[in-house]
Every structure is written in structure tokens, then in C-alpha cells.
PDB file of C-alpha atoms in Angstrom:
ATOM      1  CA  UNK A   1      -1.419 -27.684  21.536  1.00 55.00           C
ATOM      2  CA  UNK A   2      -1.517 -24.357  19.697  1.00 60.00           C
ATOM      3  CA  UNK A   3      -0.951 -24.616  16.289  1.00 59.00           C
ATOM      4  CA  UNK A   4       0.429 -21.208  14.053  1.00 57.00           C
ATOM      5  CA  UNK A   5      -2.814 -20.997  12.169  1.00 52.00           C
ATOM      6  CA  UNK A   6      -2.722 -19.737   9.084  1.00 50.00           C
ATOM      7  CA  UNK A   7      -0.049 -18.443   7.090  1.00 51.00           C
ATOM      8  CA  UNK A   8      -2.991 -17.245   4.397  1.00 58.00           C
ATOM      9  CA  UNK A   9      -0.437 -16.184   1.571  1.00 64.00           C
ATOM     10  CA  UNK A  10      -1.991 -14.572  -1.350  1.00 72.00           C
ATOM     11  CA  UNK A  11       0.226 -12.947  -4.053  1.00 70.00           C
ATOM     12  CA  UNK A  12       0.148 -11.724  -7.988  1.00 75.00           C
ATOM     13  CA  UNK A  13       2.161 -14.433  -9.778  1.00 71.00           C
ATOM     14  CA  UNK A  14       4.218 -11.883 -11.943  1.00 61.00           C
ATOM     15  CA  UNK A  15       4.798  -8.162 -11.227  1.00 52.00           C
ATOM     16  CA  UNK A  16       2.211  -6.060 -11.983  1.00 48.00           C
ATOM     17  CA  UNK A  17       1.816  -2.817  -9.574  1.00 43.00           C
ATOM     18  CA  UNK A  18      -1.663  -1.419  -9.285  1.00 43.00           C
ATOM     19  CA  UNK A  19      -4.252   0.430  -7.238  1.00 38.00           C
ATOM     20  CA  UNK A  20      -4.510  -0.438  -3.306  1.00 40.00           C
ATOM     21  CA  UNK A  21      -7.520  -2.803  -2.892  1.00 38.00           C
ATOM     22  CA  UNK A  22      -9.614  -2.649   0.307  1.00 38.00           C
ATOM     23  CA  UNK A  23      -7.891  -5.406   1.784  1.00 38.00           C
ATOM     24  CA  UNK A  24      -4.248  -3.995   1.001  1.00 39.00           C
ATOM     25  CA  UNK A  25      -5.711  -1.080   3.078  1.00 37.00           C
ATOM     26  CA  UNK A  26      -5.987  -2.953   6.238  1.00 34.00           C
ATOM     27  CA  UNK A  27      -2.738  -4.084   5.896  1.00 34.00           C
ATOM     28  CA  UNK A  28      -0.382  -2.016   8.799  1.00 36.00           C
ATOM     29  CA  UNK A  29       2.407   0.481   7.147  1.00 31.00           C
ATOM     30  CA  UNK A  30       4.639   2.000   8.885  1.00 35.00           C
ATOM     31  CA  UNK A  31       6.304   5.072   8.161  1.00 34.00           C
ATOM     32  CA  UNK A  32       9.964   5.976   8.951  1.00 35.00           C
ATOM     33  CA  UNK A  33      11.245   9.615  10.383  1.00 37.00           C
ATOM     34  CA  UNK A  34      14.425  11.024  10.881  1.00 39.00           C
ATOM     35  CA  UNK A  35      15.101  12.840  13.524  1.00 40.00           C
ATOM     36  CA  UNK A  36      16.725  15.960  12.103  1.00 41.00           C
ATOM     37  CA  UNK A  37      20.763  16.420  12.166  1.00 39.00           C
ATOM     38  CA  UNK A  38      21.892  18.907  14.236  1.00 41.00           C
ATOM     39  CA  UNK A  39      24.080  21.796  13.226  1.00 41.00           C
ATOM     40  CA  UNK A  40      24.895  25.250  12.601  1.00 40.00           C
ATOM     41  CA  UNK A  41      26.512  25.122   9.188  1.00 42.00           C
ATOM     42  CA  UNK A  42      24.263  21.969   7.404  1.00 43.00           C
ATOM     43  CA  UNK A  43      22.057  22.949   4.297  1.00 44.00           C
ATOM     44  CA  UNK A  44      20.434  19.825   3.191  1.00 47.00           C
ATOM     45  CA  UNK A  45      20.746  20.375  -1.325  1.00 47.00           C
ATOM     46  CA  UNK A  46      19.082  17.128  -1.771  1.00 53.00           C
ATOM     47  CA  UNK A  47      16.809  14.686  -0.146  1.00 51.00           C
ATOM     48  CA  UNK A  48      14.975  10.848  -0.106  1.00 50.00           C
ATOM     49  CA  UNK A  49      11.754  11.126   0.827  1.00 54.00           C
ATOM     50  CA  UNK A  50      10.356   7.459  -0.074  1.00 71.00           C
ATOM     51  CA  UNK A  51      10.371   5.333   3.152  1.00 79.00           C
ATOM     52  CA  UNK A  52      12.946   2.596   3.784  1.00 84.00           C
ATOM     53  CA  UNK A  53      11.431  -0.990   2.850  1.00 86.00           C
ATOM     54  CA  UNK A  54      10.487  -3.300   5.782  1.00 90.00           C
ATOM     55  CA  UNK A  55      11.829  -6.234   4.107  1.00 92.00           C
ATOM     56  CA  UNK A  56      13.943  -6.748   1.529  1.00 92.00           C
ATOM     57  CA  UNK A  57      14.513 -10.653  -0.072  1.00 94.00           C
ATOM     58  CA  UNK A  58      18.512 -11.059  -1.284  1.00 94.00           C
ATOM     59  CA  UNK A  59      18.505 -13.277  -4.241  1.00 92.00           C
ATOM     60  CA  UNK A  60      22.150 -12.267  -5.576  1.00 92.00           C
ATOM     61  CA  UNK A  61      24.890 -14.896  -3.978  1.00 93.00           C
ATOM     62  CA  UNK A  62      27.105 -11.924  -4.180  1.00 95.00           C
ATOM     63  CA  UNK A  63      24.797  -9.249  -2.468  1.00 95.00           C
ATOM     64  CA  UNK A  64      24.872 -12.196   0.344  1.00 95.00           C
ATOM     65  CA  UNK A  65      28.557 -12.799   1.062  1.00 95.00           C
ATOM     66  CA  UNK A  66      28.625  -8.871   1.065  1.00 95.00           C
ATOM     67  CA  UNK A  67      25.870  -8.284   3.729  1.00 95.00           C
ATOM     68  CA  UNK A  68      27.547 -11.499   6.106  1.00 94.00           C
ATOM     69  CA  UNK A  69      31.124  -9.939   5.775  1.00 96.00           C
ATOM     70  CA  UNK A  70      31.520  -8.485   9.780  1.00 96.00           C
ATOM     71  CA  UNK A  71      32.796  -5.375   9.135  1.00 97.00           C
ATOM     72  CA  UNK A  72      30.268  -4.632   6.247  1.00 96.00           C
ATOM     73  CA  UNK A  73      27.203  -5.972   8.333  1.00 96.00           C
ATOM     74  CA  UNK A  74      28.344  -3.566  11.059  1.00 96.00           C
ATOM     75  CA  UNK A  75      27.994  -0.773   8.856  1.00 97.00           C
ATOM     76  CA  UNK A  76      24.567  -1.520   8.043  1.00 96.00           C
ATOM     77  CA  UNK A  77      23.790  -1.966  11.599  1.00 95.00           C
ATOM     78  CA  UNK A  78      24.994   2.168  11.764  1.00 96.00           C
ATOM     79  CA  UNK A  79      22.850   2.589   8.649  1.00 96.00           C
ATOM     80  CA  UNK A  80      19.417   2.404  10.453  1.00 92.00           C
ATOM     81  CA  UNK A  81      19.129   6.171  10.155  1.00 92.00           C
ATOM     82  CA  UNK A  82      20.946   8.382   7.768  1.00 94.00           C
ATOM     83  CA  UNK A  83      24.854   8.259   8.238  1.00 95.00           C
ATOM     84  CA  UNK A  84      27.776   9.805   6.181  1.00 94.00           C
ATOM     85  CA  UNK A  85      30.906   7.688   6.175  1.00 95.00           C
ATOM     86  CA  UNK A  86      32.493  10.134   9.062  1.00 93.00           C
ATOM     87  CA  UNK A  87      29.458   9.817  11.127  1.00 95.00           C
ATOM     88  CA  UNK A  88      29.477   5.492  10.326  1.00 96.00           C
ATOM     89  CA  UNK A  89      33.545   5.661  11.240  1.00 96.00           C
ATOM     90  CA  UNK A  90      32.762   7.449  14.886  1.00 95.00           C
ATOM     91  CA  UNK A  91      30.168   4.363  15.219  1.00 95.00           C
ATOM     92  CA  UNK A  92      32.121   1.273  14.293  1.00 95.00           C
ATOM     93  CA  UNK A  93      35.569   2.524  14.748  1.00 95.00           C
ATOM     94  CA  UNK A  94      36.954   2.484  11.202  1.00 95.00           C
ATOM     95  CA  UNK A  95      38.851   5.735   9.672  1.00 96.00           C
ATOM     96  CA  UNK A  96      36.802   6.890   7.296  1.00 95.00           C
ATOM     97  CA  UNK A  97      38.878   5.700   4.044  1.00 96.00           C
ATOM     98  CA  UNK A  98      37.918   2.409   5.194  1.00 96.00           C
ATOM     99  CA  UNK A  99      34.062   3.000   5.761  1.00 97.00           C
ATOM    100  CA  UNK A 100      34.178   4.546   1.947  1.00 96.00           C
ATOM    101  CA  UNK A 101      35.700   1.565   0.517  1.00 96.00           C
ATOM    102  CA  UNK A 102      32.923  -0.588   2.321  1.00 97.00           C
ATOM    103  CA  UNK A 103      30.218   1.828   1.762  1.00 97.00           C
ATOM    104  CA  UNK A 104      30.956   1.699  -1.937  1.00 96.00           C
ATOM    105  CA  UNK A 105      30.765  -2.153  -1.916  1.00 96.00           C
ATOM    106  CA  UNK A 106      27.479  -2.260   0.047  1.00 97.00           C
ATOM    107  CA  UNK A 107      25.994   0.220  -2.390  1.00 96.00           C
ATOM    108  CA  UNK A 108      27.245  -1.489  -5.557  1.00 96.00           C
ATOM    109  CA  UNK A 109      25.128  -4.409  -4.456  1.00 95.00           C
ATOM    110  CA  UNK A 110      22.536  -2.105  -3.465  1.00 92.00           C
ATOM    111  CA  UNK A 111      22.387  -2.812   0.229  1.00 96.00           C
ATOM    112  CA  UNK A 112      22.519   1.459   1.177  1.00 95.00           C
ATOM    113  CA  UNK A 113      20.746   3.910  -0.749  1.00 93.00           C
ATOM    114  CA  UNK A 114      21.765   7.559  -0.684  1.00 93.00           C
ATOM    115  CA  UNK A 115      19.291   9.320   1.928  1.00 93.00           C
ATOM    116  CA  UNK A 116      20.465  12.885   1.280  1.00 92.00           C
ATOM    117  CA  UNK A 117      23.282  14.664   0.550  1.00 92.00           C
ATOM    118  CA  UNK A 118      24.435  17.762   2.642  1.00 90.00           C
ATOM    119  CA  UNK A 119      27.037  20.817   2.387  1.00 88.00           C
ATOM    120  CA  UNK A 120      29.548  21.030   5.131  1.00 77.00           C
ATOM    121  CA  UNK A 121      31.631  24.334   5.026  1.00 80.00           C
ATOM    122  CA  UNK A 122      31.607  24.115   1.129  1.00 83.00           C
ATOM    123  CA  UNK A 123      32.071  20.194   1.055  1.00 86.00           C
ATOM    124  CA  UNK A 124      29.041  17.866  -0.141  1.00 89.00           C
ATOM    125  CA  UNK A 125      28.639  14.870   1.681  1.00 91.00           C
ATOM    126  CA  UNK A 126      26.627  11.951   1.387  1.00 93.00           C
ATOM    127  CA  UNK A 127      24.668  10.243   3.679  1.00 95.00           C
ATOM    128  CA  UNK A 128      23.456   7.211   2.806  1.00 96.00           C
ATOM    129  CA  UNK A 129      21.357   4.766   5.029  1.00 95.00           C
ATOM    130  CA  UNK A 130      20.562   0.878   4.340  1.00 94.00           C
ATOM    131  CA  UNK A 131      17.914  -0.113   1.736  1.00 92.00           C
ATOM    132  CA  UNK A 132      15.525  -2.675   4.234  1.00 93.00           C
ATOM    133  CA  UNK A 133      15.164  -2.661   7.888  1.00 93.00           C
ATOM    134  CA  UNK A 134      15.135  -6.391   7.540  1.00 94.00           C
ATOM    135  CA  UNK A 135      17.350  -8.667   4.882  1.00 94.00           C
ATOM    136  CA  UNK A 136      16.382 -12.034   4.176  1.00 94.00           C
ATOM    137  CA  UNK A 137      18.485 -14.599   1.985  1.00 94.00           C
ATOM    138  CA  UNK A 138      16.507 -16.202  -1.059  1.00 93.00           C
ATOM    139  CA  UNK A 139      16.031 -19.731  -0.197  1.00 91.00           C
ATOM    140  CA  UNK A 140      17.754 -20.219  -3.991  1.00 88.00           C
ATOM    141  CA  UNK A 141      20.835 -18.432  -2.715  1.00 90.00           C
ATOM    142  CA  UNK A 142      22.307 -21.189  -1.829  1.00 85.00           C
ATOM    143  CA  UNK A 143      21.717 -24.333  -4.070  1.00 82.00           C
ATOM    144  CA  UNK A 144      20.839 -22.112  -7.155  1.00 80.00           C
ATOM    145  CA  UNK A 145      17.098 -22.490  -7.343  1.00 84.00           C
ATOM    146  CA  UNK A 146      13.961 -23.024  -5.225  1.00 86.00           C
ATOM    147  CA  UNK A 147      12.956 -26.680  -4.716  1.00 88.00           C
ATOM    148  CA  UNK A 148       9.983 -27.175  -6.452  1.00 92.00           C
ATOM    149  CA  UNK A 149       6.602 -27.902  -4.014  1.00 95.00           C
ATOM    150  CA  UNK A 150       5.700 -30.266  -6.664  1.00 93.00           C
ATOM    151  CA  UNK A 151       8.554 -32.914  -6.383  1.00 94.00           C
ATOM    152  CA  UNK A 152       7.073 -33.471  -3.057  1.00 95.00           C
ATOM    153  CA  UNK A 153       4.524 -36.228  -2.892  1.00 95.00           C
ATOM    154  CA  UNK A 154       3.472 -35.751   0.627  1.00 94.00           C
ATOM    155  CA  UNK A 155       1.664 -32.535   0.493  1.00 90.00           C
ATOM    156  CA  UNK A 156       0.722 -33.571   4.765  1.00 89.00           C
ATOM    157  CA  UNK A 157       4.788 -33.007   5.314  1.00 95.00           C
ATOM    158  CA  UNK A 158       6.782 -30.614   7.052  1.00 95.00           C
ATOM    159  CA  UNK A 159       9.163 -30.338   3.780  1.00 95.00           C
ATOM    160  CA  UNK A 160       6.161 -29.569   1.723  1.00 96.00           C
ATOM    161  CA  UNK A 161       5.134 -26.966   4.043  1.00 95.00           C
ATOM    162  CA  UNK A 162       9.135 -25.513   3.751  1.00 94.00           C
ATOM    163  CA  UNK A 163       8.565 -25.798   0.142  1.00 95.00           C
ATOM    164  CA  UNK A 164       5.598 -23.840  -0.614  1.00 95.00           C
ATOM    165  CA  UNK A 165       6.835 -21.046   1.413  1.00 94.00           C
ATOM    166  CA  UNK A 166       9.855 -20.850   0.101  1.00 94.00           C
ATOM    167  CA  UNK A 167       8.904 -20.283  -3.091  1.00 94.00           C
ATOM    168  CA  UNK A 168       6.591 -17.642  -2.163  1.00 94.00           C
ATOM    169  CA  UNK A 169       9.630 -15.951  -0.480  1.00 94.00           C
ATOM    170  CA  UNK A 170      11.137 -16.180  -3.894  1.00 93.00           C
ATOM    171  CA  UNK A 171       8.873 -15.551  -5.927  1.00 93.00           C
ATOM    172  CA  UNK A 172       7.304 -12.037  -3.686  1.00 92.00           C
ATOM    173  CA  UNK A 173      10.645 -10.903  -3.619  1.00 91.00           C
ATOM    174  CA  UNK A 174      11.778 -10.967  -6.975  1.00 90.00           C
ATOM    175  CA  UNK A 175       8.395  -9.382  -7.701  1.00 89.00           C
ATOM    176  CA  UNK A 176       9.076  -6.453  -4.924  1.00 87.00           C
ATOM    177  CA  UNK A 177      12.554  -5.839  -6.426  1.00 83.00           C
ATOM    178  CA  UNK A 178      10.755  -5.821  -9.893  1.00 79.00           C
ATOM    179  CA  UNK A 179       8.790  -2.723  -8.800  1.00 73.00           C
ATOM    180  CA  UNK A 180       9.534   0.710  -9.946  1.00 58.00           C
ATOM    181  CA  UNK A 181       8.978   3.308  -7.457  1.00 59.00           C
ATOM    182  CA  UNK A 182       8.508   0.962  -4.418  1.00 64.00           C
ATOM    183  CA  UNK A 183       4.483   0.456  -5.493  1.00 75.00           C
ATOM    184  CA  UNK A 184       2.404  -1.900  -3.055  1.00 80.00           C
ATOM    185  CA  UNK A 185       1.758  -4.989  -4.348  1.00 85.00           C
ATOM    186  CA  UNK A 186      -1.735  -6.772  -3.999  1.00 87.00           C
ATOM    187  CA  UNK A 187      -1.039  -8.920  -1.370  1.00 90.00           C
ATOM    188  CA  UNK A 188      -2.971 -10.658   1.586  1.00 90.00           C
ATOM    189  CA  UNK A 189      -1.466 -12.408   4.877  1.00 91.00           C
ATOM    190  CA  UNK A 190      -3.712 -13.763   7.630  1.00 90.00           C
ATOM    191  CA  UNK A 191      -1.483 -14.531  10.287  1.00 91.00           C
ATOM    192  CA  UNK A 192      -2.949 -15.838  13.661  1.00 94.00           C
ATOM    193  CA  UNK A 193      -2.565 -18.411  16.501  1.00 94.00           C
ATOM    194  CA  UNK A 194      -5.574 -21.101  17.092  1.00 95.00           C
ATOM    195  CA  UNK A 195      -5.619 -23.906  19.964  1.00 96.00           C
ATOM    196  CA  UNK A 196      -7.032 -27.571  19.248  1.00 96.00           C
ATOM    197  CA  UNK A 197      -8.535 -28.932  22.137  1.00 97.00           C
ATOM    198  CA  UNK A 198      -8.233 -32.663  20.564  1.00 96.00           C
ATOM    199  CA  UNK A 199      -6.590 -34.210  17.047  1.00 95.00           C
ATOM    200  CA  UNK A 200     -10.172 -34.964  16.222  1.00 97.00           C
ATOM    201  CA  UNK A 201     -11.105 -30.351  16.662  1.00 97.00           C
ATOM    202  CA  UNK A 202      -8.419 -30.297  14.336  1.00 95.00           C
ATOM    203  CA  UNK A 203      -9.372 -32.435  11.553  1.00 95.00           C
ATOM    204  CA  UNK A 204     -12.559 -30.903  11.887  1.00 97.00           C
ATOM    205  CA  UNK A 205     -11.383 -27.801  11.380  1.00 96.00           C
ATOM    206  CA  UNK A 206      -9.160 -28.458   8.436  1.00 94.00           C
ATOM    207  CA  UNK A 207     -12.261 -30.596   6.307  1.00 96.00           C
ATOM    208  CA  UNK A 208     -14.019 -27.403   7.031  1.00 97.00           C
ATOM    209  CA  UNK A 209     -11.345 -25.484   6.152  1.00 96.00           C
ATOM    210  CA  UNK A 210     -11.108 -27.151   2.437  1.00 95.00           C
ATOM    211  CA  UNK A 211     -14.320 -26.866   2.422  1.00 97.00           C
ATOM    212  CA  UNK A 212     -14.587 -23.116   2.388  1.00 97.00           C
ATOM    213  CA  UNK A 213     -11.984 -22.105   0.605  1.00 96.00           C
ATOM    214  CA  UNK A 214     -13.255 -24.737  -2.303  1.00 97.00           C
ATOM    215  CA  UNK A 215     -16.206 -22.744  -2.862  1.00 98.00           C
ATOM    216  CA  UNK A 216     -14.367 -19.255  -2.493  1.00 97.00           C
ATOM    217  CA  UNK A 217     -11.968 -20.472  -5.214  1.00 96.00           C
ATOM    218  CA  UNK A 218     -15.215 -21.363  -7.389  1.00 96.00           C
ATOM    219  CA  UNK A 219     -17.267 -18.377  -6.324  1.00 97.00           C
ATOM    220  CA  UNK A 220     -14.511 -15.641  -7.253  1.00 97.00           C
ATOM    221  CA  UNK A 221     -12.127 -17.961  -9.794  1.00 96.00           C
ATOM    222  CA  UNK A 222     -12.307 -16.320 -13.454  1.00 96.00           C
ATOM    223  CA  UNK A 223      -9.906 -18.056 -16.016  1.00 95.00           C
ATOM    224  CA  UNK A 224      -9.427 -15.124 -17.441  1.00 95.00           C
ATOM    225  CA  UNK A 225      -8.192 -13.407 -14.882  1.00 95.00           C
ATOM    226  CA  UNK A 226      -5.320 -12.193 -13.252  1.00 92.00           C
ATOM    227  CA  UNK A 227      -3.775 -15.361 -11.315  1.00 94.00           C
ATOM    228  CA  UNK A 228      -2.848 -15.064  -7.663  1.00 94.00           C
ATOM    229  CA  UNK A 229      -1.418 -17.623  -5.666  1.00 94.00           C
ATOM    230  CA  UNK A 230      -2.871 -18.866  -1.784  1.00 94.00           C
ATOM    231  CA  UNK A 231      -0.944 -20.882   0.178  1.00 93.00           C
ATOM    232  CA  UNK A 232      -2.215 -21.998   3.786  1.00 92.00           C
ATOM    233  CA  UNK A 233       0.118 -23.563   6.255  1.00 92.00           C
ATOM    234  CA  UNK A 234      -0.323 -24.373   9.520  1.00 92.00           C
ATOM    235  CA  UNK A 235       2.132 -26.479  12.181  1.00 93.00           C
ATOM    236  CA  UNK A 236       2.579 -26.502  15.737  1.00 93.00           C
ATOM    237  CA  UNK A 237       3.861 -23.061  17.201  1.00 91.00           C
ATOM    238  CA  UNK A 238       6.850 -23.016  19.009  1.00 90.00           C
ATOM    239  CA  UNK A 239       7.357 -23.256  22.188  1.00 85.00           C
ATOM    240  CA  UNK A 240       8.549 -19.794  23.905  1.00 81.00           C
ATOM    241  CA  UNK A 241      12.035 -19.372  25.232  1.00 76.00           C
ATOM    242  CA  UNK A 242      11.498 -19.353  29.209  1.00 68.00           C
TER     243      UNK A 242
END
């Protein structure tokens, strides 16, 4: 069986923005472009130039039940690339009084993000495109808080598992949101597929596992240093859809 080896989570345990490492280097970014809009009489007076976040982590109940309303979360399906609320209208089919009085709800909870703004025949208008490519509820969202890894005895179960990575989904994207000026944050993920070939491979593999990152904690661990959590999860990997 092939298990979904390893989640490797390593994060800063409070914001605190610095310097790329090496490893944050190897990490894959990918950059966003626009293709340009098209037309004669378009002067663009102001634009965004920061790329659009891969992932953004909702932890407002009230940012949620915005982003799930239909109309709304058709909206930000136009928003992929830049769109003004008569260009978002032609898309979903709204007049574009109604696509204003969405586009200022999705923006008060700070789901769009003004792209640019551009002069039409002497009018400004703004084009505004969704803040994350991806969102992702808080796992808090919905009971009020994150359920704590340590009320968990069984650290060998599936809920414990659920546990610690929902709280580093919590806890990474409060820290994200915390940034100023969309900094990187120190982060490492190790994300790969191994195959057992017996239960007895793979509690070989896990004793040697412990084993090794035992003495990486003691050979790099300072007390005085900045803390950083690891995590490392691994269960059985799905089955693909036929």
C-alpha cells in the first residue's frame, strides 16, 4: 500500500517576516500575468503589481458565509484575472448595479483587491480581481476554535493526525494574513509518496524515522532560539478516482 509520506510541516510559531533561507529558495513560486486589456481609448492611471496569493486561509465566519453565497462565489470565479464590475456583469449575467453591490461586499471582507484602475472616455473605473487563487475555511470557522492536538491521547490516531494539521492551517494562516507586504515566511514542506512492501518495512521505517529526526532536533535545537514547529504525518494515500 502506498502511504502519503510525509507531510514535513515546518513553520515560525508567531509572525516574524525575514530574509529567504536556502531552503525557502527551493520552494516553487509562481508568478501571475495579465494578459493586457484591449482597447483604443484605455490609459491605465494606476496599477497592482504584487502577485495574487496562492492560498489564502478564511478565519472570519463572516468572510465565509460571504465567499459560499452563489452569486458572490460566481463573481470570484470571474475575478481570476482583472475585471471591472461591467466586464464581471457580461460574465455572470448580473446588471452591473448588482455586481457593485456584491463587489463591495466581497471587498469589505477582503475577498477582491483592486488590481488597477483605468480611464474610459473620462470615467475611472476599477478593476478589481480576487485576493487568493485558492480559499480555504479555518478549521476554527466553524466551532470557534481549533481542537487542541493535545486533548488527544492517541497520538497513533487518525484524529490526532486531523488535529495537528489543523492547527498548522490555523496557525500559518493567521501568520500569512499577519504579514505586511505579502513577505515569505520561513517555511518548509516535504511532500512525497513512499510504498511499504510489508507492515514490518513500515515500522522500520518510522523507528528510523524518530530516530533521525531525534538527533536533528538535538543537533540544531538552541533554547534560545527562534521556535519553529515540525509536524510529520503520514496515512494511506487515496485511492484514485477510475
Amino acid at each position: 500500500m502506498s502511504y502519503q509520506e510525509f507531510l514535513h510541516v515546518s513553520y515560525p510559531t508567531h509572525a516574524h517576516p525575514e530574509t529567504r533561507t536556502n531552503a525557502d529558495k527551493t520552494t516553487k513560486f509562481r508568478s501571475v500575468s495579465h494578459a493586457p486589456f484591449k482597447g483604443l481609448t484605455i490609459f491605465p492611471v494606476k496599477g497592482s503589481m504584487v502577485p495574487m496569493d496562492d492560498v489564502r486561509v478564511l478565519a472570519d465566519a463572516a468572510a465565509v458565509e460571504v465567499a459560499l453565497d452563489p452569486i458572490r462565489a460566481a463573481i470570484l470565479d470571474a475575478l481570476a484575472e482583472p475585471g471591472s464590475a461591467t466586464t464581471v456583469a457580461a460574465t455572470v449575467g448580473l446588471t452591473r448595479q448588482k455586481v457593485n453591490y456584491h463587489l463591495k461586499a466581497l471587498e469589505a471582507h477582503g475577498l477582491v483587491e483592486l488590481a488597477e484602475t483605468r480611464v474610459w472616455g473620462g470615467i475611472t473605473e476599477r478593476f478589481l480581481r480576487r485576493s487568493a487563487r485558492h480559499l480555504v475555511v479555518a478549521p476554527g470557522v466553524l466551532q470557534g476554535s481549533v481542537v487542541d492536538p493535545n486533548e488527544i491521547a492517541d497520538q497513533l490516531s487518525a484524529a490526532y493526525l486531523i488535529a495537528v494539521n489543523a492547527r498548522a492551517v490555523s496557525e500559518v494562516g493567521a501568520i500569512a494574513s499577519d504579514v505586511a507586504g505579502r513577505k515569505r515566511l520561513p517555511t518548509l514542506t516535504v511532500d512525497t509518496v513512499i510504498g511499504f512492501a510489508s507492515p514490518e518495512a513500515r515500522a522500520a521505517f518510522t523507528a528510523d524515522l524518530h530516530a533521525m529526526v531525534a538527533a536533528l532536533v538535538s543537533r540544531y535545537h538552541h533554547d534560545d532560539g527562534r521556535p519553529h514547529r515540525l509536524s510529520i504525518s503520514s496515512y494511506p494515500q487515496p485511492k484514485e478516482s477510475s
